[in-house]
Amino acid sequence: MSEPLVLGIESSCDETGVGIVRGTELLAHAVASSVEEHVRFGGVVPEVASRAHLEAMVPTLEQAYAQAGLDVRDVDAIAVTCGPGLSGALLVGVAAAKALAVAHDKPLYGLNHLAAHVAVDQLEHGRFDRRVAALLVSGGHTEILLVDDIASDITMLGTTIDDAAGEAFDKVARLLGLPYPGGPHIDRVAREGDGTAIAFPRGLTAAKDAERYRYDFSFSGLKSAVSRHVQHEQRMGRHVDVADVAASFQDAVVDVLTRKTVQACRDHDVDTLVVGGGVAANGRLREMVLVRAEAAGIEVRIPRPGLCTDNGAMVAALGAEVVARGVAPSSLDLPVDSSLPVTRIVA
Ligand code: KG4
Ligand code: ZN
């Protein structure tokens, strides 16, 4: 049998994404973002995001059909993110997917957003042929995963106990007077700074944390340290060197992310690491993960930035794997689950 042709829909945060894949081949990748509408609030406003999904859904579907030269009648299945994410936003994608499934008599698959972030790498670098580890870093997630089978077997080794990595970038950018979303601005400004200028804390890396929090992260103490540093400089009447603060903050985040992830690969004897999520676009992270993984004999796979941020192709990519394994479709009363655990790949 030829590879499954799957339509994927994503609407868990502020991107409306529609993708079409055949197996690991990408046929369409259309994304509409509502990020501009959230800028003045300094973060994603759920109601605004839901409304934007509603408006963007049909045009984004049509854009994807045009790119692939086919439409929903041609596909074998419809896959949709049903969690984790913002409930109201997820509901728009799930409602659209159900409508298409019923109207065209297609099987419906409610899929896990986190697993999809990992699966998307297969569109670029081919199928995983063995167990891989994954580092997922975005505005909403920071996880180290062990992936034995992308469609059926994922273990979470660690996660953040407070802020997500991207959230920390966004909050620190705000402290430094940089626009939202802050990650790309910190990345840019930090290039002019000295990452060793200020010794910011590395959360959960003390010897006492090596057991209980071995693969976990904490970024709220780091954010507070940056805030205290800025306030202190201002009180002293000194000029805040934004480039040095940005570079030192960024180094602290990247140091912990890469150190713990390489440790997890070593501990579990894994020689392939996939990095995904919006923060995977960070220049310093990409550089550092390569250096540290290579030194440990680990191959690094990072999809291009356009596939790292939220999109529908990642959902379609996971859908194709699930369909190929003969997994039963979801029920038509599929609910959304804002805190769907990563171990539930198909809901
Ligand atoms: O994956 P994504 O697009 O959406 C979520 O699922 O959250 O990730 C967005 C996050 C934001 O916090 C943004 O600041 C961060 O990714 N980000 C970056 C960079 N580009 C985006 N963080 C650091 N460096 C970047 N170059
Ligand atoms: Zn995401």
Tab-separated table of C-alpha atoms and ligand atoms in Angstrom:
chain	number	residue	atom	x	y	z
A	1	MET	CA	0.000	0.000	0.000
A	2	SER	CA	1.243	3.503	-0.738
A	3	GLU	CA	1.963	5.912	2.121
A	4	PRO	CA	-1.082	7.517	3.805
A	5	LEU	CA	-2.196	10.916	2.514
A	6	VAL	CA	-3.186	13.006	5.542
A	7	LEU	CA	-4.580	16.489	6.134
A	8	GLY	CA	-3.414	18.042	9.426
A	9	ILE	CA	-4.995	20.947	11.308
A	10	GLU	CA	-3.335	22.900	14.141
A	11	SER	CA	-4.955	25.623	16.291
A	12	SER	CA	-3.609	25.175	19.839
A	13	CYS	CA	-2.160	28.670	20.296
A	14	ASP	CA	-1.878	31.659	17.944
A	15	GLU	CA	-1.090	29.896	14.661
A	16	THR	CA	-3.764	28.445	12.383
A	17	GLY	CA	-1.937	25.737	10.464
A	18	VAL	CA	-2.973	23.339	7.719
A	19	GLY	CA	-0.587	20.795	6.269
A	20	ILE	CA	-0.878	17.890	3.852
A	21	VAL	CA	1.633	15.041	3.752
A	22	ARG	CA	2.023	11.698	2.053
A	23	GLY	CA	4.008	9.548	4.484
A	24	THR	CA	7.091	11.652	5.210
A	25	GLU	CA	6.675	13.809	2.111
A	26	LEU	CA	5.460	17.381	2.662
A	27	LEU	CA	2.864	18.459	0.088
A	28	ALA	CA	1.383	21.593	1.679
A	29	HIS	CA	2.284	23.872	4.601
A	30	ALA	CA	0.000	26.885	5.126
A	31	VAL	CA	0.068	28.979	8.306
A	32	ALA	CA	-1.817	32.098	9.382
A	33	SER	CA	-0.605	33.771	12.569
A	34	SER	CA	-2.498	36.116	14.884
A	35	VAL	CA	0.710	37.185	16.675
A	36	GLU	CA	0.310	40.812	15.535
A	37	GLU	CA	-3.034	41.026	17.322
A	38	HIS	CA	-1.413	40.040	20.649
A	39	VAL	CA	1.604	42.374	20.507
A	40	ARG	CA	-0.007	45.243	22.396
A	41	PHE	CA	-1.024	42.862	25.211
A	42	GLY	CA	2.501	41.442	25.533
A	43	GLY	CA	1.223	37.851	25.301
A	44	VAL	CA	-1.385	35.633	23.635
A	45	VAL	CA	-4.965	36.569	24.572
A	46	PRO	CA	-7.022	33.340	24.318
A	47	GLU	CA	-10.283	34.925	23.116
A	48	VAL	CA	-8.462	36.931	20.461
A	49	ALA	CA	-6.635	33.790	19.293
A	50	SER	CA	-9.886	31.777	19.050
A	51	ARG	CA	-11.578	34.462	16.976
A	52	ALA	CA	-8.560	34.667	14.667
A	53	HIS	CA	-8.610	30.872	14.136
A	54	LEU	CA	-12.258	31.091	13.179
A	55	GLU	CA	-11.498	33.713	10.555
A	56	ALA	CA	-8.348	32.046	9.230
A	57	MET	CA	-9.455	28.405	9.100
A	58	VAL	CA	-11.180	28.253	5.702
A	59	PRO	CA	-8.672	30.505	3.857
A	60	THR	CA	-5.765	28.480	5.305
A	61	LEU	CA	-7.387	25.188	4.241
A	62	GLU	CA	-7.857	26.594	0.738
A	63	GLN	CA	-4.262	27.757	0.612
A	64	ALA	CA	-3.073	24.259	1.537
A	65	TYR	CA	-5.307	22.611	-1.094
A	66	ALA	CA	-3.900	24.965	-3.723
A	67	GLN	CA	-0.292	24.172	-2.739
A	68	ALA	CA	-0.852	20.398	-2.856
A	69	GLY	CA	-3.080	20.465	-5.953
A	70	LEU	CA	-5.673	18.304	-4.171
A	71	ASP	CA	-8.358	18.713	-1.551
A	72	VAL	CA	-10.007	17.029	1.400
A	73	ARG	CA	-11.831	14.530	-0.862
A	74	ASP	CA	-8.468	13.021	-1.850
A	75	VAL	CA	-7.019	12.385	1.620
A	76	ASP	CA	-7.085	9.129	3.577
A	77	ALA	CA	-7.551	10.773	6.971
A	78	ILE	CA	-7.941	14.058	8.838
A	79	ALA	CA	-5.649	14.711	11.808
A	80	VAL	CA	-6.114	17.545	14.285
A	81	THR	CA	-4.399	18.796	17.442
A	82	CYS	CA	-6.766	18.143	20.367
A	83	GLY	CA	-4.304	19.113	23.141
A	84	PRO	CA	-2.405	20.415	24.944
A	85	GLY	CA	-3.081	24.116	24.314
A	86	LEU	CA	-5.679	26.830	24.824
A	87	SER	CA	-9.137	25.203	25.046
A	88	GLY	CA	-11.014	27.788	23.004
A	89	ALA	CA	-8.341	27.796	20.318
A	90	LEU	CA	-8.196	23.980	20.163
A	91	LEU	CA	-11.987	23.839	19.823
A	92	VAL	CA	-11.913	25.754	16.536
A	93	GLY	CA	-9.513	23.290	14.888
A	94	VAL	CA	-11.283	20.247	16.279
A	95	ALA	CA	-14.700	21.532	15.156
A	96	ALA	CA	-13.340	22.178	11.654
A	97	ALA	CA	-11.761	18.709	11.481
A	98	LYS	CA	-14.993	17.044	12.649
A	99	ALA	CA	-17.026	18.951	10.064
A	100	LEU	CA	-14.674	17.869	7.265
A	101	ALA	CA	-14.621	14.262	8.522
A	102	VAL	CA	-18.409	14.021	8.621
A	103	ALA	CA	-19.012	15.858	5.356
A	104	HIS	CA	-16.489	13.761	3.413
A	105	ASP	CA	-16.728	10.493	5.342
A	106	LYS	CA	-13.067	10.451	6.403
A	107	PRO	CA	-11.529	8.972	9.560
A	108	LEU	CA	-10.688	11.571	12.228
A	109	TYR	CA	-7.588	11.456	14.451
A	110	GLY	CA	-7.245	13.713	17.505
A	111	LEU	CA	-3.504	14.026	18.092
A	112	ASN	CA	-1.051	15.306	20.685
A	113	HIS	CA	0.616	18.618	19.834
A	114	LEU	CA	3.901	17.728	21.583
A	115	ALA	CA	4.325	14.452	19.701
A	116	ALA	CA	3.582	16.323	16.475
A	117	HIS	CA	6.443	18.777	17.207
A	118	VAL	CA	8.796	15.772	17.203
A	119	ALA	CA	7.192	13.919	14.258
A	120	VAL	CA	7.643	16.910	11.939
A	121	ASP	CA	11.385	16.329	11.789
A	122	GLN	CA	10.715	13.203	9.713
A	123	LEU	CA	9.491	15.416	6.860
A	124	GLU	CA	12.946	16.918	6.662
A	125	HIS	CA	15.378	14.237	7.803
A	126	GLY	CA	13.543	10.971	7.125
A	127	ARG	CA	11.963	8.362	9.417
A	128	PHE	CA	13.398	7.689	12.849
A	129	ASP	CA	14.910	4.239	12.543
A	130	ARG	CA	15.579	3.825	16.254
A	131	ARG	CA	14.849	5.358	19.630
A	132	VAL	CA	15.475	9.125	19.692
A	133	ALA	CA	15.483	11.758	22.413
A	134	ALA	CA	13.736	15.077	21.859
A	135	LEU	CA	14.119	18.538	23.343
A	136	LEU	CA	10.946	20.586	22.878
A	137	VAL	CA	11.289	24.266	23.603
A	138	SER	CA	8.608	26.815	22.844
A	139	GLY	CA	6.438	29.492	24.414
A	140	GLY	CA	4.293	26.858	26.078
A	141	HIS	CA	6.533	23.811	26.457
A	142	THR	CA	9.943	22.770	27.713
A	143	GLU	CA	10.342	19.002	27.733
A	144	ILE	CA	12.904	16.282	27.335
A	145	LEU	CA	11.255	13.242	25.750
A	146	LEU	CA	12.298	9.705	24.984
A	147	VAL	CA	10.652	8.528	21.775
A	148	ASP	CA	10.575	4.763	21.211
A	149	ASP	CA	7.810	4.963	18.614
A	150	ILE	CA	6.487	8.308	17.482
A	151	ALA	CA	2.949	6.920	17.040
A	152	SER	CA	2.671	4.905	20.223
A	153	ASP	CA	5.471	5.195	22.747
A	154	ILE	CA	6.755	8.475	24.196
A	155	THR	CA	8.080	8.956	27.725
A	156	MET	CA	8.543	12.359	29.315
A	157	LEU	CA	11.835	12.489	31.168
A	158	GLY	CA	11.585	16.059	32.361
A	159	THR	CA	9.771	19.347	32.037
A	160	THR	CA	9.740	22.843	33.496
A	161	ILE	CA	8.419	23.289	37.015
A	162	ASP	CA	7.474	26.925	36.311
A	163	ASP	CA	7.943	28.985	33.111
A	164	ALA	CA	8.531	27.518	29.644
A	165	ALA	CA	11.820	28.503	27.968
A	166	GLY	CA	10.128	30.748	25.380
A	167	GLU	CA	8.030	32.339	28.101
A	168	ALA	CA	11.255	33.233	29.945
A	169	PHE	CA	12.642	34.823	26.752
A	170	ASP	CA	9.407	36.798	26.344
A	171	LYS	CA	9.315	37.994	29.973
A	172	VAL	CA	12.984	39.000	30.032
A	173	ALA	CA	12.596	40.829	26.714
A	174	ARG	CA	9.778	42.803	28.273
A	175	LEU	CA	12.005	43.704	31.247
A	176	LEU	CA	14.601	44.949	28.781
A	177	GLY	CA	12.072	47.013	26.830
A	178	LEU	CA	12.134	44.731	23.771
A	179	PRO	CA	8.915	43.929	21.834
A	180	TYR	CA	6.782	40.756	22.033
A	181	PRO	CA	7.490	37.969	21.186
A	182	GLY	CA	10.873	38.578	22.751
A	183	GLY	CA	12.857	35.497	21.749
A	184	PRO	CA	14.002	36.701	18.322
A	185	HIS	CA	14.852	40.155	19.748
A	186	ILE	CA	16.982	38.724	22.555
A	187	ASP	CA	18.656	36.439	20.017
A	188	ARG	CA	19.529	39.474	17.863
A	189	VAL	CA	20.556	41.884	20.631
A	190	ALA	CA	22.645	39.204	22.398
A	191	ARG	CA	24.947	38.954	19.376
A	192	GLU	CA	26.429	42.310	20.402
A	193	GLY	CA	26.800	41.312	24.062
A	194	ASP	CA	29.061	39.275	26.312
A	195	GLY	CA	27.400	36.090	27.590
A	196	THR	CA	29.815	35.879	30.503
A	197	ALA	CA	29.262	39.483	31.670
A	198	ILE	CA	26.732	38.597	34.388
A	199	ALA	CA	26.654	35.275	36.237
A	200	PHE	CA	22.914	34.496	36.166
A	201	PRO	CA	21.647	31.375	37.998
A	202	ARG	CA	21.294	27.985	36.293
A	203	GLY	CA	18.025	26.589	37.688
A	204	LEU	CA	17.923	23.037	39.119
A	205	THR	CA	21.565	22.277	38.393
A	206	ALA	CA	22.803	22.102	42.006
A	207	ALA	CA	24.107	18.754	43.242
A	208	LYS	CA	21.013	18.376	45.431
A	209	ASP	CA	18.776	18.540	42.322
A	210	ALA	CA	20.689	15.883	40.382
A	211	GLU	CA	18.292	13.137	41.418
A	212	ARG	CA	14.779	14.519	41.837
A	213	TYR	CA	15.072	17.234	39.149
A	214	ARG	CA	17.677	15.617	36.935
A	215	TYR	CA	15.880	16.428	33.661
A	216	ASP	CA	13.640	19.236	34.900
A	217	PHE	CA	13.949	22.964	34.355
A	218	SER	CA	13.135	26.133	36.265
A	219	PHE	CA	13.369	29.563	34.691
A	220	SER	CA	11.447	31.776	37.115
A	221	GLY	CA	14.477	32.323	39.396
A	222	LEU	CA	16.509	33.362	36.371
A	223	LYS	CA	13.829	35.840	35.303
A	224	SER	CA	13.799	37.326	38.837
A	225	ALA	CA	17.597	37.561	38.815
A	226	VAL	CA	17.500	39.530	35.566
A	227	SER	CA	14.829	41.807	37.042
A	228	ARG	CA	16.892	42.398	40.213
A	229	HIS	CA	19.999	43.115	38.142
A	230	VAL	CA	18.178	45.691	36.006
A	231	GLN	CA	16.629	47.390	39.063
A	232	HIS	CA	19.976	47.447	40.852
A	233	GLU	CA	21.748	49.082	37.914
A	234	GLN	CA	18.990	51.674	37.636
A	235	ARG	CA	19.090	52.442	41.375
A	236	MET	CA	22.821	52.955	41.139
A	237	GLY	CA	22.211	55.401	38.301
A	238	ARG	CA	24.084	53.177	35.872
A	239	HIS	CA	23.205	52.493	32.260
A	240	VAL	CA	21.804	48.958	31.736
A	241	ASP	CA	23.840	47.181	29.067
A	242	VAL	CA	20.942	45.465	27.311
A	243	ALA	CA	23.208	43.428	25.022
A	244	ASP	CA	25.222	42.009	27.931
A	245	VAL	CA	22.114	41.230	29.975
A	246	ALA	CA	20.433	39.562	26.973
A	247	ALA	CA	23.551	37.527	26.140
A	248	SER	CA	24.101	36.457	29.760
A	249	PHE	CA	20.444	35.487	30.183
A	250	GLN	CA	20.455	33.584	26.884
A	251	ASP	CA	23.642	31.738	27.843
A	252	ALA	CA	22.087	30.696	31.159
A	253	VAL	CA	19.009	29.239	29.400
A	254	VAL	CA	20.982	27.538	26.651
A	255	ASP	CA	23.550	26.145	29.085
A	256	VAL	CA	20.900	24.386	31.172
A	257	LEU	CA	18.852	23.164	28.189
A	258	THR	CA	21.831	21.622	26.429
A	259	ARG	CA	23.543	20.255	29.527
A	260	LYS	CA	20.445	18.402	30.779
A	261	THR	CA	19.452	17.134	27.347
A	262	VAL	CA	22.885	15.690	26.594
A	263	GLN	CA	22.869	14.126	30.073
A	264	ALA	CA	19.501	12.506	29.323
A	265	CYS	CA	20.818	11.093	26.028
A	266	ARG	CA	23.873	9.687	27.790
A	267	ASP	CA	21.903	8.185	30.667
A	268	HIS	CA	19.545	6.444	28.224
A	269	ASP	CA	22.128	5.462	25.668
A	270	VAL	CA	20.453	7.431	22.893
A	271	ASP	CA	22.576	8.643	19.992
A	272	THR	CA	20.039	10.812	18.136
A	273	LEU	CA	18.513	14.049	19.411
A	274	VAL	CA	15.651	15.977	17.793
A	275	VAL	CA	15.194	19.629	18.774
A	276	GLY	CA	11.884	21.396	18.100
A	277	GLY	CA	9.598	24.289	19.076
A	278	GLY	CA	9.963	28.039	18.469
A	279	VAL	CA	13.017	28.454	20.710
A	280	ALA	CA	14.855	25.931	18.484
A	281	ALA	CA	15.233	28.894	16.117
A	282	ASN	CA	17.633	30.476	18.654
A	283	GLY	CA	21.110	30.892	17.177
A	284	ARG	CA	22.994	30.288	20.412
A	285	LEU	CA	20.943	27.165	21.238
A	286	ARG	CA	21.520	25.685	17.780
A	287	GLU	CA	25.256	26.356	18.080
A	288	MET	CA	25.607	25.038	21.640
A	289	VAL	CA	23.510	21.897	21.203
A	290	LEU	CA	25.645	20.911	18.209
A	291	VAL	CA	28.895	21.420	20.099
A	292	ARG	CA	27.815	19.556	23.226
A	293	ALA	CA	25.990	16.732	21.444
A	294	GLU	CA	28.819	16.184	19.007
A	295	ALA	CA	31.318	15.966	21.864
A	296	ALA	CA	29.127	13.193	23.313
A	297	GLY	CA	28.777	11.370	19.959
A	298	ILE	CA	25.117	12.333	19.520
A	299	GLU	CA	23.626	13.216	16.131
A	300	VAL	CA	21.408	16.339	16.204
A	301	ARG	CA	18.346	16.787	13.983
A	302	ILE	CA	16.688	20.224	13.959
A	303	PRO	CA	13.935	21.005	11.436
A	304	ARG	CA	14.072	24.335	9.640
A	305	PRO	CA	12.583	27.170	11.767
A	306	GLY	CA	9.330	27.267	9.751
A	307	LEU	CA	8.596	23.693	10.803
A	308	CYS	CA	9.736	24.247	14.434
A	309	THR	CA	7.023	26.801	15.180
A	310	ASP	CA	3.394	25.640	15.344
A	311	ASN	CA	2.026	24.410	12.010
A	312	GLY	CA	-0.374	21.908	10.452
A	313	ALA	CA	2.277	19.879	8.616
A	314	MET	CA	3.516	18.554	11.959
A	315	VAL	CA	0.042	17.257	12.773
A	316	ALA	CA	-0.271	15.676	9.330
A	317	ALA	CA	3.213	14.124	9.743
A	318	LEU	CA	2.201	12.471	13.017
A	319	GLY	CA	-1.166	11.512	11.483
A	320	ALA	CA	0.545	9.674	8.628
A	321	GLU	CA	2.546	7.585	11.123
A	322	VAL	CA	-0.546	6.791	13.180
A	323	VAL	CA	-2.567	5.790	10.092
A	324	ALA	CA	0.311	3.666	8.782
A	325	ARG	CA	0.301	1.707	12.063
A	326	GLY	CA	-3.412	0.905	11.637
A	327	VAL	CA	-4.440	2.743	14.815
A	328	ALA	CA	-8.235	3.102	15.253
A	329	PRO	CA	-9.579	6.616	14.560
A	330	SER	CA	-10.869	8.914	17.309
A	331	SER	CA	-14.563	9.125	17.996
A	332	LEU	CA	-16.623	11.945	16.479
A	333	ASP	CA	-17.325	13.273	19.970
A	334	LEU	CA	-13.566	13.795	20.465
A	335	PRO	CA	-13.082	16.426	23.204
A	336	VAL	CA	-10.231	18.934	23.481
A	337	ASP	CA	-7.865	18.538	26.436
A	338	SER	CA	-5.842	21.623	27.352
A	339	SER	CA	-3.456	19.523	29.477
A	340	LEU	CA	-3.268	16.324	27.398
A	341	PRO	CA	-0.203	14.389	28.648
A	342	VAL	CA	2.489	13.659	26.059
A	343	THR	CA	2.067	9.922	26.657
A	344	ARG	CA	-1.397	10.082	25.014
A	345	ILE	CA	-0.406	10.440	21.386
A	346	VAL	CA	-3.831	9.627	19.902
A	347	ALA	CA	-6.904	10.739	21.871
B	1	KG4	O1	6.604	27.055	19.038
B	1	KG4	P1	6.163	28.478	19.108
B	1	KG4	O2	6.043	29.243	17.833
B	1	KG4	O3	4.761	28.601	19.788
B	1	KG4	C1	4.404	27.943	20.961
B	1	KG4	O4	3.925	26.793	20.880
B	1	KG4	O5	4.629	28.558	22.028
B	1	KG4	O6	7.171	29.221	20.107
B	1	KG4	C2	7.076	30.591	20.376
B	1	KG4	C3	8.173	30.975	21.363
B	1	KG4	C4	8.091	32.414	21.850
B	1	KG4	O7	8.220	32.417	23.255
B	1	KG4	C5	9.266	33.103	21.169
B	1	KG4	O8	9.794	34.179	21.905
B	1	KG4	C6	10.248	31.967	21.064
B	1	KG4	O9	9.461	30.829	20.737
B	1	KG4	N1	11.269	32.185	20.025
B	1	KG4	C7	12.579	32.331	20.278
B	1	KG4	C8	13.215	32.594	19.031
B	1	KG4	N2	12.243	32.591	18.062
B	1	KG4	C9	11.060	32.331	18.688
B	1	KG4	N3	13.259	32.261	21.422
B	1	KG4	C10	14.591	32.466	21.376
B	1	KG4	N4	15.264	32.734	20.228
B	1	KG4	C11	14.620	32.809	19.041
B	1	KG4	N5	15.305	33.073	17.920
B	2	ZN	ZN	3.875	24.220	19.960
